[in-house]
Tab-separated table of C-alpha atoms and ligand atoms in Angstrom:
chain	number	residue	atom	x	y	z
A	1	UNK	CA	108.554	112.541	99.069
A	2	UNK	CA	109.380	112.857	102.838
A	3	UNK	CA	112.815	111.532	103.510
A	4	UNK	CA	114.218	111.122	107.422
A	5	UNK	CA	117.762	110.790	107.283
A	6	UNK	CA	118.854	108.746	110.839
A	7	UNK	CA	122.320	109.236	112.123
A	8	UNK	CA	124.595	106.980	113.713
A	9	UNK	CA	123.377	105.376	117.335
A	10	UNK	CA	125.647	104.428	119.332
A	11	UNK	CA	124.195	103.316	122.240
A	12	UNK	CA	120.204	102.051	123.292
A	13	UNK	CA	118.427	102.126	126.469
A	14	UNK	CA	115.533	102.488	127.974
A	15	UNK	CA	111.901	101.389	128.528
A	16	UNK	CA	109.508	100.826	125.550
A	17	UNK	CA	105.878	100.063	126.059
A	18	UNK	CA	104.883	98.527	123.084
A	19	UNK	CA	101.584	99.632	121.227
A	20	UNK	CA	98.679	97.015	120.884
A	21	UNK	CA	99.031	94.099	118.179
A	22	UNK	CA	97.395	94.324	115.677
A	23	UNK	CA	96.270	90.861	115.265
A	24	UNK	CA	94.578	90.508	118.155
A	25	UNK	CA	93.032	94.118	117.959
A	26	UNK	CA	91.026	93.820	114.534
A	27	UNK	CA	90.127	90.006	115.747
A	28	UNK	CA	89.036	91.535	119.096
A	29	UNK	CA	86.874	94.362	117.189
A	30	UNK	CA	85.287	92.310	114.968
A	31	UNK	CA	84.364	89.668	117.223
A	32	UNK	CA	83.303	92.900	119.732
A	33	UNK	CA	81.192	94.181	116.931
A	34	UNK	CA	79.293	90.651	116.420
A	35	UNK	CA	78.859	89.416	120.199
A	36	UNK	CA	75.977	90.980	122.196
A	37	UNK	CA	76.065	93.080	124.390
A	38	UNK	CA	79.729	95.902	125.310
A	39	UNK	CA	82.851	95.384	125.060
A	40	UNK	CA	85.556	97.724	126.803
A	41	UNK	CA	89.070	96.973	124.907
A	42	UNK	CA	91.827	98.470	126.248
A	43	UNK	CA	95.555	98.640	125.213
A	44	UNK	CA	94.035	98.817	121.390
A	45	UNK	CA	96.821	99.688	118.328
A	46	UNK	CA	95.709	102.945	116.836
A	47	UNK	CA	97.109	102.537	113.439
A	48	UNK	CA	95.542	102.660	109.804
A	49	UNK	CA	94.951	99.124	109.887
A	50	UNK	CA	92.650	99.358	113.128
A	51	UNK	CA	91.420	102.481	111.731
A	52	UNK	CA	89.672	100.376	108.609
A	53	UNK	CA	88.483	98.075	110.736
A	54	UNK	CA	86.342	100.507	113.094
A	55	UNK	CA	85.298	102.705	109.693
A	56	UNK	CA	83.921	99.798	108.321
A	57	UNK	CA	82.056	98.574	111.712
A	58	UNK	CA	80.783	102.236	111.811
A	59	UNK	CA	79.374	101.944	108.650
A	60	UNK	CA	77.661	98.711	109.539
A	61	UNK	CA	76.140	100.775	112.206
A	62	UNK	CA	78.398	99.312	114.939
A	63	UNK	CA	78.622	101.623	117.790
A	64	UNK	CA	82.329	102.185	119.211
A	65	UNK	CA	83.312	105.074	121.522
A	66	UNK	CA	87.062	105.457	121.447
A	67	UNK	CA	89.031	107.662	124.272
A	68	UNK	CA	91.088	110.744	123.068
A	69	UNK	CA	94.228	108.390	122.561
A	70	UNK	CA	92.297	105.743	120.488
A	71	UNK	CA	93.644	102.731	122.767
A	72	UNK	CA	90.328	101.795	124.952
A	73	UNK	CA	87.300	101.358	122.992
A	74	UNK	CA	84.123	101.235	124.183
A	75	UNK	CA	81.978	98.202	121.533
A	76	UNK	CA	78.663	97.578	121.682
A	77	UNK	CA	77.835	94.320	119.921
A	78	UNK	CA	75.034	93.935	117.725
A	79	UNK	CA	74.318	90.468	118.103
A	80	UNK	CA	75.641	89.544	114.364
A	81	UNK	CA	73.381	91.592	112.638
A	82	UNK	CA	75.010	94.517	110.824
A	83	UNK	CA	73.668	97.323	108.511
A	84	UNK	CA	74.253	97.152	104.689
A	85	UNK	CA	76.332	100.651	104.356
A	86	UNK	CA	75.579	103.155	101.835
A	87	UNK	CA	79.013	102.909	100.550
A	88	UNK	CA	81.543	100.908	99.572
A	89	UNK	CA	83.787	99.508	102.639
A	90	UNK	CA	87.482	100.917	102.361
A	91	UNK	CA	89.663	98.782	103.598
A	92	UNK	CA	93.011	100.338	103.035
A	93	UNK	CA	95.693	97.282	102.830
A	94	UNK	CA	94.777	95.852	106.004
A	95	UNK	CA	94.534	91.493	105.185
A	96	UNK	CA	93.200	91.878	109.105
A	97	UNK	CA	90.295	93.596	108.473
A	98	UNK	CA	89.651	92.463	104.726
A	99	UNK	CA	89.663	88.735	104.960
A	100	UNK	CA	87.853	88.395	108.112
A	101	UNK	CA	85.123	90.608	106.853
A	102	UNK	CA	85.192	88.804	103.531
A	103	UNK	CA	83.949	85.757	104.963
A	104	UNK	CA	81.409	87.288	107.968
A	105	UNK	CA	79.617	89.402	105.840
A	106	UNK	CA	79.238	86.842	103.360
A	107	UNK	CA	77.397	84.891	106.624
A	108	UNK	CA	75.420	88.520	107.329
A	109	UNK	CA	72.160	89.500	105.434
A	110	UNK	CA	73.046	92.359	103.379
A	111	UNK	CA	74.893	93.873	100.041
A	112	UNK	CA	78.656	94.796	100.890
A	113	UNK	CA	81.276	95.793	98.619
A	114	UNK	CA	84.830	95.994	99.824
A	115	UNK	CA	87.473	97.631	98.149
A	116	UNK	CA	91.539	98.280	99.226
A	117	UNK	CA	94.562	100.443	98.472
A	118	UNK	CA	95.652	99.125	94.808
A	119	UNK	CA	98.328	96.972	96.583
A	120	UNK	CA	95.264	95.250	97.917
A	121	UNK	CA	93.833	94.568	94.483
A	122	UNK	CA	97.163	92.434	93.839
A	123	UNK	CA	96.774	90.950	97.064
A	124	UNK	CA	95.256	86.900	96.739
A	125	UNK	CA	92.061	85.635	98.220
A	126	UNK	CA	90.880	83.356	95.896
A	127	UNK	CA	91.425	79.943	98.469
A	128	UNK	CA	89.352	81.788	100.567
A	129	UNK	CA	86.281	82.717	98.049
A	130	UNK	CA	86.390	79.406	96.493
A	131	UNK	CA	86.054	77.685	99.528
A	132	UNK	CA	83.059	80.500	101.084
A	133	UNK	CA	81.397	79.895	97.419
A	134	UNK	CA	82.126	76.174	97.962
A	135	UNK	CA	79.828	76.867	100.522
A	136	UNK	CA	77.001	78.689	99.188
A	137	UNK	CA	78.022	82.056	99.776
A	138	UNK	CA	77.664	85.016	96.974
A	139	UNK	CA	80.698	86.551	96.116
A	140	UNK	CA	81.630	88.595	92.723
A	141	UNK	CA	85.327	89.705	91.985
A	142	UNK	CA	84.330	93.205	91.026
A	143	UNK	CA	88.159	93.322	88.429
A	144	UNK	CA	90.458	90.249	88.973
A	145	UNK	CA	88.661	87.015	89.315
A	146	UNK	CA	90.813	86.077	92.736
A	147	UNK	CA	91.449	89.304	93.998
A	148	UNK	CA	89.645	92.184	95.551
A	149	UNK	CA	87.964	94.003	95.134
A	150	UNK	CA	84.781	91.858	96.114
A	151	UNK	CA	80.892	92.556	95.824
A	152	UNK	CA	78.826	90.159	98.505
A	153	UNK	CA	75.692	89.305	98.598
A	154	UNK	CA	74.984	88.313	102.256
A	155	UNK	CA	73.323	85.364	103.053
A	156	UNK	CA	73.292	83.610	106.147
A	157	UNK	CA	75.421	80.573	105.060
A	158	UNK	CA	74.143	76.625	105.854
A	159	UNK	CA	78.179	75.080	106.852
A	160	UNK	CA	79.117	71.621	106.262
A	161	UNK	CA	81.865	70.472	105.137
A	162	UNK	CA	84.608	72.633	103.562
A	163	UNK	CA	88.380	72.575	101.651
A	164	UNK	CA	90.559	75.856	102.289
A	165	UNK	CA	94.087	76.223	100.246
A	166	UNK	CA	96.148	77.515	103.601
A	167	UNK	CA	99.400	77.364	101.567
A	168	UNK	CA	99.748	80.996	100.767
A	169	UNK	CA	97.841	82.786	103.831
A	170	UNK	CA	96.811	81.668	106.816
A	171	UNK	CA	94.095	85.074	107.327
A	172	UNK	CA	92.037	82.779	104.809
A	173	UNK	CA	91.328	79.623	107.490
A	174	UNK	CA	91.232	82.319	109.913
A	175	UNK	CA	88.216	84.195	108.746
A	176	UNK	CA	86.797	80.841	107.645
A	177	UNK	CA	87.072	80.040	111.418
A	178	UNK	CA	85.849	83.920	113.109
A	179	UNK	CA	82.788	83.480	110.820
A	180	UNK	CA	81.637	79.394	111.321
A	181	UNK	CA	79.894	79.683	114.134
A	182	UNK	CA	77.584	82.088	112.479
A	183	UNK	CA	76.923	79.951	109.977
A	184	UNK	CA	72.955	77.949	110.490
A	185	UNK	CA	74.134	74.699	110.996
A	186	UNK	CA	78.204	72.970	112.232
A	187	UNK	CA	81.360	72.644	109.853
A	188	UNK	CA	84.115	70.848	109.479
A	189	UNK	CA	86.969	72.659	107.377
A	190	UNK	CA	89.722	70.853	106.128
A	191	UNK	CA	93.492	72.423	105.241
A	192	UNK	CA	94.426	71.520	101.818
A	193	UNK	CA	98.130	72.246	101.247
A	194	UNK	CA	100.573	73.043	103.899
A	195	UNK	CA	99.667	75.604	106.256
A	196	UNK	CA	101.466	78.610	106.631
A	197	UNK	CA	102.089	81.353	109.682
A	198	UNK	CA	100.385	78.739	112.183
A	199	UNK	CA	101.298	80.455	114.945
A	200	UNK	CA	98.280	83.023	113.466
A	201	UNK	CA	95.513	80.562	113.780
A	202	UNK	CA	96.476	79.815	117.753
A	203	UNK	CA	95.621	83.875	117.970
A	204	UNK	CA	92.221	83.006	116.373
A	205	UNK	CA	91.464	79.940	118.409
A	206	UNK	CA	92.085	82.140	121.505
A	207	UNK	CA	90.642	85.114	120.984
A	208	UNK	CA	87.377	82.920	119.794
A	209	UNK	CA	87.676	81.456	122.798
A	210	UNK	CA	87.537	84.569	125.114
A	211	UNK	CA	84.313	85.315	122.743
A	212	UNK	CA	82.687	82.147	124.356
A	213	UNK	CA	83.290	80.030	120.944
A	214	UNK	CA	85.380	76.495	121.432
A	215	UNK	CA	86.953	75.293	118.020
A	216	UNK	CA	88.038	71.477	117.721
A	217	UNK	CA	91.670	71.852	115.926
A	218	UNK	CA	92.475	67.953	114.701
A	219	UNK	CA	96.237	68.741	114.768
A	220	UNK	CA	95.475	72.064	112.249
A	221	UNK	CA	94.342	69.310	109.838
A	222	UNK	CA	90.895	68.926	110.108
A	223	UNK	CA	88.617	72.235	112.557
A	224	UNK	CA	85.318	71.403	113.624
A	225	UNK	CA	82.634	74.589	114.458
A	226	UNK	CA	79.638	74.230	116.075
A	227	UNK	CA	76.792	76.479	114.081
A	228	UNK	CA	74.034	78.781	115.281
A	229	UNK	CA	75.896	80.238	117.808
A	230	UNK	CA	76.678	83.300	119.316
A	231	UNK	CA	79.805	84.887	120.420
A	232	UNK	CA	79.632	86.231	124.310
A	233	UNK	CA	81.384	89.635	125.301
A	234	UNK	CA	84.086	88.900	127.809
A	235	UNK	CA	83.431	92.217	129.523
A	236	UNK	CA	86.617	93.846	129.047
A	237	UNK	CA	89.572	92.488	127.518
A	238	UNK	CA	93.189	93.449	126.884
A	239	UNK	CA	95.114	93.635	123.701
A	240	UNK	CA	98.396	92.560	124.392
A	241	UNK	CA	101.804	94.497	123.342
A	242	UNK	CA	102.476	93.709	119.519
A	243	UNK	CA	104.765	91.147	119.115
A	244	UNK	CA	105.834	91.618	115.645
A	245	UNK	CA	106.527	95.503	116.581
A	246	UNK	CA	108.757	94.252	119.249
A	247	UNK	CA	111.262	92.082	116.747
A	248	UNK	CA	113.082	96.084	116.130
A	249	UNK	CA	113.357	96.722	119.846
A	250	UNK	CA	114.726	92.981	120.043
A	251	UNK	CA	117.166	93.711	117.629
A	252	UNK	CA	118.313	96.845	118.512
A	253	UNK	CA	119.047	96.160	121.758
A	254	UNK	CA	121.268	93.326	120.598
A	255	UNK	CA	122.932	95.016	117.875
A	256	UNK	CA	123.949	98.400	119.670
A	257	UNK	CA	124.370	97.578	123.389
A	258	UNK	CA	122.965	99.061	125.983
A	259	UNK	CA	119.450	97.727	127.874
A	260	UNK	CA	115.889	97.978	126.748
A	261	UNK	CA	113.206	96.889	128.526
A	262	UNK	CA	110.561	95.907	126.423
A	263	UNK	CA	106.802	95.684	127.952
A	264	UNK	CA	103.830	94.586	126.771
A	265	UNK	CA	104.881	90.670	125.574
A	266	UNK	CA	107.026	87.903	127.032
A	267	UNK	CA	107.227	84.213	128.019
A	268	UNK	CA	103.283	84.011	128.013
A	269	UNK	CA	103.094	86.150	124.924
A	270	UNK	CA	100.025	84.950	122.912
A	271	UNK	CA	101.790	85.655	119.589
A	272	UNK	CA	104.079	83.968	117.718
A	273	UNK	CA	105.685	86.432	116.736
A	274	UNK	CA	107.258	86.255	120.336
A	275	UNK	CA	109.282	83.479	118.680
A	276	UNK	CA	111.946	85.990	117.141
A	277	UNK	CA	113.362	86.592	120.776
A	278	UNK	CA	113.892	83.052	120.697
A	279	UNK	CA	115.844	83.588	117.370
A	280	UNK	CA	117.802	86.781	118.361
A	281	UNK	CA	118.846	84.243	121.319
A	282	UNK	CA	120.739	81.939	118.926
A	283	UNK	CA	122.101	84.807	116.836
A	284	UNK	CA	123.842	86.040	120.286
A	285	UNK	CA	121.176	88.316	121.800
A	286	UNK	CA	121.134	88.151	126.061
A	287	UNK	CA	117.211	88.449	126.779
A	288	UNK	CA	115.946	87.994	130.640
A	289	UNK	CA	112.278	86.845	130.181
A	290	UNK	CA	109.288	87.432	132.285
A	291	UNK	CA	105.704	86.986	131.997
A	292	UNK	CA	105.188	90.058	130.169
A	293	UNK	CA	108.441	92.035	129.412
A	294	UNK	CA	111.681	90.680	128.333
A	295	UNK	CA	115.150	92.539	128.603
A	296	UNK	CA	117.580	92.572	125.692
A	297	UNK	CA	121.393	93.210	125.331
A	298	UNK	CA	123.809	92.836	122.725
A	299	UNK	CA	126.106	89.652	122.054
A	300	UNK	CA	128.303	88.564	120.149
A	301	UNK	CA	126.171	88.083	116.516
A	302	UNK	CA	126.463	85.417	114.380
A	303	UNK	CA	124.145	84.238	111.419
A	304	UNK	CA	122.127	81.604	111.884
A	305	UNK	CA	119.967	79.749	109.082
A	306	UNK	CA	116.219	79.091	110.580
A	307	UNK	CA	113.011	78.306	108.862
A	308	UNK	CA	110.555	81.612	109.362
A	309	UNK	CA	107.648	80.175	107.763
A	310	UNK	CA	106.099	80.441	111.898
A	311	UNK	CA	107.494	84.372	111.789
A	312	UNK	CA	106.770	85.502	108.855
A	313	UNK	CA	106.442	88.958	109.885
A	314	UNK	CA	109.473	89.662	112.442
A	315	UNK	CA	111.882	87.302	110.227
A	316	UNK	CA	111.968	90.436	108.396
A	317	UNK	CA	113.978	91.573	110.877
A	318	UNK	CA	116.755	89.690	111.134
A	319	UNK	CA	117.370	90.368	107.172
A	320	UNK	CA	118.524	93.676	108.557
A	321	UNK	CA	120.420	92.098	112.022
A	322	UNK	CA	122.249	89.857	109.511
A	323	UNK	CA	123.986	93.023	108.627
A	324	UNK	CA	126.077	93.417	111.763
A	325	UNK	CA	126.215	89.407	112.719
A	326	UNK	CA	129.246	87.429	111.710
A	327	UNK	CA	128.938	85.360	108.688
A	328	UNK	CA	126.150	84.326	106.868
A	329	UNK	CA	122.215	84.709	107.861
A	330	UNK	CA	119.511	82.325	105.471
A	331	UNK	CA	115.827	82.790	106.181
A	332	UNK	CA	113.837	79.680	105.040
A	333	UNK	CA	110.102	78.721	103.640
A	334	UNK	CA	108.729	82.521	103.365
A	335	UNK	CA	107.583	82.383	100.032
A	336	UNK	CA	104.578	84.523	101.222
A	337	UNK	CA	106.818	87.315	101.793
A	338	UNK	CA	105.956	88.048	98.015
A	339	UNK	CA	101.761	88.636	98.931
A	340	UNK	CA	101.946	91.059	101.557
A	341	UNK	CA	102.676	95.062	101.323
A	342	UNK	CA	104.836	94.407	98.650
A	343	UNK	CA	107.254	91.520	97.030
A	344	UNK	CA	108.983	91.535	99.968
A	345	UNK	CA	111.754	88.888	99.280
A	346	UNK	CA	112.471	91.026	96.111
A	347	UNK	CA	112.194	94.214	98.005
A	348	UNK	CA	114.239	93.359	101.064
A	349	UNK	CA	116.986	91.742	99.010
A	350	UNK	CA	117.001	94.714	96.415
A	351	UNK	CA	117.630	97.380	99.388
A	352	UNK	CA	119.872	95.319	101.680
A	353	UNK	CA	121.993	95.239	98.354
A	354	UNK	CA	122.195	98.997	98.097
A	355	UNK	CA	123.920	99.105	101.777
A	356	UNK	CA	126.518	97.069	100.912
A	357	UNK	CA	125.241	93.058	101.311
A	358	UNK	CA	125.874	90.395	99.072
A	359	UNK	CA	122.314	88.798	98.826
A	360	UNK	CA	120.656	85.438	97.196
A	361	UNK	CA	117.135	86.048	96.413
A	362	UNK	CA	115.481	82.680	96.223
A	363	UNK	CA	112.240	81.982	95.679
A	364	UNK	CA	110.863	80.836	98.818
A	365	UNK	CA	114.295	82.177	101.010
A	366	UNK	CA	116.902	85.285	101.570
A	367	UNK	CA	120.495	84.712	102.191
A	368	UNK	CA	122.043	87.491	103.265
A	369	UNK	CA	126.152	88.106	103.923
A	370	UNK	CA	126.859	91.119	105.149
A	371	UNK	CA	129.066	93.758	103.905
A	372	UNK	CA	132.557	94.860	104.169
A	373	UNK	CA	131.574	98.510	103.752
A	374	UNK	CA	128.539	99.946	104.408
A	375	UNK	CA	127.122	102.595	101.560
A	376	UNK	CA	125.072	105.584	103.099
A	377	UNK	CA	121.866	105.121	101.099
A	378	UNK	CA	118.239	106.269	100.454
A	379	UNK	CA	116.552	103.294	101.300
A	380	UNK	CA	113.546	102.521	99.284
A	381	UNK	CA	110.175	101.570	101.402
A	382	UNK	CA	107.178	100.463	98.818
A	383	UNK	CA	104.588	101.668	100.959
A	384	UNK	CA	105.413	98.837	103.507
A	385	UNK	CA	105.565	99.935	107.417
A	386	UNK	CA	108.429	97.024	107.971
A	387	UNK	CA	110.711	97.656	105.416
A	388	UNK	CA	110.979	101.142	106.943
A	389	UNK	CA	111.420	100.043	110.393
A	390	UNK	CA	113.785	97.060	109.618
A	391	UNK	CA	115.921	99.882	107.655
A	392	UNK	CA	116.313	101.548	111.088
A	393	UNK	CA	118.568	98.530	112.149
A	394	UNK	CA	121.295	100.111	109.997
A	395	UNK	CA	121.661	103.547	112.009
A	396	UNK	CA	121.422	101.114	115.199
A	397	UNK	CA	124.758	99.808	113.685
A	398	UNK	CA	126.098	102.431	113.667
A	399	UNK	CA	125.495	103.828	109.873
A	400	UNK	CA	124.064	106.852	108.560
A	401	UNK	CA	121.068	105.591	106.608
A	402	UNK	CA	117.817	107.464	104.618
A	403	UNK	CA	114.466	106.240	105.076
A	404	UNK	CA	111.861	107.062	101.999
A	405	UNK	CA	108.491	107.865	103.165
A	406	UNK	CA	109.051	106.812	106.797
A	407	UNK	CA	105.648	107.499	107.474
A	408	UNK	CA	104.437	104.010	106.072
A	409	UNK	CA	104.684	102.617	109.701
A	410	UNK	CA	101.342	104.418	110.307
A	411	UNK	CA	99.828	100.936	108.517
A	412	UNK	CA	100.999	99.557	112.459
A	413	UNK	CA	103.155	101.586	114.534
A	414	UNK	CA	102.856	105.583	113.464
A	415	UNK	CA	105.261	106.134	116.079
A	416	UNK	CA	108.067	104.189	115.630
A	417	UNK	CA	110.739	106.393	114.571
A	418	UNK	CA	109.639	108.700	118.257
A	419	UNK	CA	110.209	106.036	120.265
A	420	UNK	CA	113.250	104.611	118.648
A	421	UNK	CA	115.073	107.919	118.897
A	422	UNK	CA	113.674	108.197	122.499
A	423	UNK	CA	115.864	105.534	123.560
A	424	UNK	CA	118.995	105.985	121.346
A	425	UNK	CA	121.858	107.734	122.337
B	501	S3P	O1	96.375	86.722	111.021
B	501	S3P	C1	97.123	87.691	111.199
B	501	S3P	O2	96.892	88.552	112.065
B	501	S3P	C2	98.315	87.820	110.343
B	501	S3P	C3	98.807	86.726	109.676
B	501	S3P	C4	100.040	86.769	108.856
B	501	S3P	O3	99.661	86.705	107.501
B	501	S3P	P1	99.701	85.343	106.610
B	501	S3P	O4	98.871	84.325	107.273
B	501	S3P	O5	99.145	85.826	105.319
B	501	S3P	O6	101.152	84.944	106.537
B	501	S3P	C5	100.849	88.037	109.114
B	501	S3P	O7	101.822	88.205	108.106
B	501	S3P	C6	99.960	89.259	109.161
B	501	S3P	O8	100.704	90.433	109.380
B	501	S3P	C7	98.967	89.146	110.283
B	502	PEP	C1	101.559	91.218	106.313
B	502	PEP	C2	101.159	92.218	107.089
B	502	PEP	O1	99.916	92.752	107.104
B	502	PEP	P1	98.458	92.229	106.692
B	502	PEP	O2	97.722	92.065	107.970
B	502	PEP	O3	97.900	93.292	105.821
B	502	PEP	O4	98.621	90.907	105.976
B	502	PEP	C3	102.102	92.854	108.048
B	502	PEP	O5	101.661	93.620	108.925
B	502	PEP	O6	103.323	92.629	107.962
């Protein structure tokens, strides 16, 4: 196994321009692939995520011309009909590109069988088949009845009036949305449960929106599609600067010192994600914000107790910034932690143990205090890209640290580790 072994920083500065997010990308893609008529996206993530996205739109027959870099693609819509492939849709362990397909091609005419990493096999989406077979659709769980991998049997779907469980996932309500107004006739799809990562469904709403398609959101109660429509290309449209890949820029700016520029998201950031600079403000960061790029320095760091349930993804973060603030650091009502790459409350709280933390592992919340000495560790990554680049946070501090298969950011930023040592000193 490939180990990178990061020494001490002592100092960050610089300019980073952050890749494309991937939320918006595979939702921009997809909804690309189904409008008529090109699409030119530019500023797209090339990561393995975005990567099973377009493999699976190629096999549908959807033509995309990507430049040499693999950030402007070129996506010419086929109107919402797509080819049944010859083989089996690989998907990787991208919930982007597997949910939201889930539910349109379950809307498309066609046979479609889509199949993940094995993480992805232990990966829920029964709320979101129960409540496409709630509404006509043909779907067969091809091992675990509620997990992938799936076997549809296309059929364009009638709508009406739907449940979805949105209490473990919020991709479920948001491929439930990206596929309505495909469906023959309007629908109405009410949340059951409490939902989670909200912030997520505003992304949805808006990139529909750009594709021509207006959703009614009754207070993210109650969403109301039209049917029989068609989404419009926008022309050309820009992927913003991933916000969840700026949370280690964020935080390493504030824990080290120094200046970093960070381009790409800021005060009109689309993503919610954006909401961890907000965080890193109370923990002590300084952050000048603009429309589009916010500058971070360090503070004084203290631990703060906050509900991430909004963040799921950058709250990950601060499990590694509560190392180097003062006193304690709780992150609240991320139960859901436990579904993605891996259990990542168990993971996170195993591995911040290891360097030297004293760490509650509840089950919905972390607390972390952090440690009077710091031990010089291998740091464990189960395959997941964030774990990894949280980790990094430790050599920021100013500890020698091991990473274990560092090249598990490829799932969203292959480059991280470049540009992080590009702007330590
Ligand atoms: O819709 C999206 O783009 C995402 C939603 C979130 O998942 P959940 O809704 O499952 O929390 C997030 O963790 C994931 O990385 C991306
Ligand atoms: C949870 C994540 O990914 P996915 O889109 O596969 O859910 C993530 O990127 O942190």
């Amino acid at each position: 196994m490939e180990q990178l072994r990061l020494q001490p920083i002592s100092k960050v500065n610089g300019v980073v321009t952050l890749p494309g997010s991937k939320s918006l990308s595979n939702r921009i893609l997809l909804l690309a692939a189904l409008c008529k008529g090109q699409t030119k996206v530019t500023n797209l993530l090339d990561s393995d995520d975005i990567r099973h996205m377009l493999g699976a739109l190629e096999q549908m027959g959807v033509s995309v011309t990507l430049n040499e870099e693999k950030t402007e693609a070129l996506v010419n819509g086929q109107g919402g009909v797509l080819n049944t492939p010859s083989n089996e849709l690989f998907l990787g362990n991208a919930g982007t590109a597997y949910r939201p397909l889930t539910a349109v091609l379950a809307t498309t005419q066609g046979e479609f069988t889509l199949v993940g990493e094995p993480r992805m096999e232990e990966r829920p989406i029964g709320h979101l088949v129960d409540a496409l077979s709630d509404l006509g659709a043909d779907i067969t769980y091809l091992k675990t009845k509620d997990y992938p991998p799936l076997k549809i049997a296309g059929k364009r779907l009638t709508g009406g009036k739907v449940e979805i469980d949105g209490s473990i996932s919020s991709q479920f309500l948001t491929a439930l949305l990206m596929a309505a107004p495909l469906f023959a006739g309007d629908s109405e799809i009410h949340i059951k449960g409490e939902l989670v990562s909200k912030p997520y469904i505003d992304i949805t709403l808006g990139v529909m929106r750009q594709f021509g398609v207006d959703v009614d959101n009754e207070n993210y109660q109650v969403f109301r599609v039209k049917g029989n429509q068609q989404y419009q290309s926008p022309g050309e449209i820009l992927v913003e600067g991933d916000a969840s890949s700026a949370s280690y820029f964020v935080a390493a700016a504030a824990i080290a010192g120094g200046e970093i520029e960070i381009r790409g998201v800021g005060s009109k950031s689309v993503q919610g994600d954006i909401g961890f600079a907000h965080v890193m403000e109370q923990v002590g960061a300084q952050i000048d914000w603009h429309d589009d790029r916010i500058v971070v320095r360090k503070g004084e760091l203290k631990g703060v107790d906050i509900d991430a349930n909004a963040i799921p993804d950058a709250a990950m973060t601060l499990a590694t910034v509560a190392l180097f603030a003062k006193g304690p650091t709780a992150i609240r009502n991320i139960y859901n932690w436990r579904v993605k790459e891996t259990d990542r409350l168990n993971a996170m709280a195993t591995e911040l143990r290891k360097v030297g933390a004293t760490v509650v592992e509840g089950h919905d919340f972390i607390e972390i205090e952090p440690p009077k000495t710091f031990n010089v560790v291998d740091i464990d990554t189960y395959n997941d890209h964030r774990i990894a680049m949280c980790f990094s946070m430790v050599a920021v501090g100013g500890k020698e640290i091991i990473i274990n298969d560092p090249k598990c950011t490829a799932k969203t930023f292959p480059t991280y580790f470049d540009v992080l040592s590009s702007i330590s000193e």
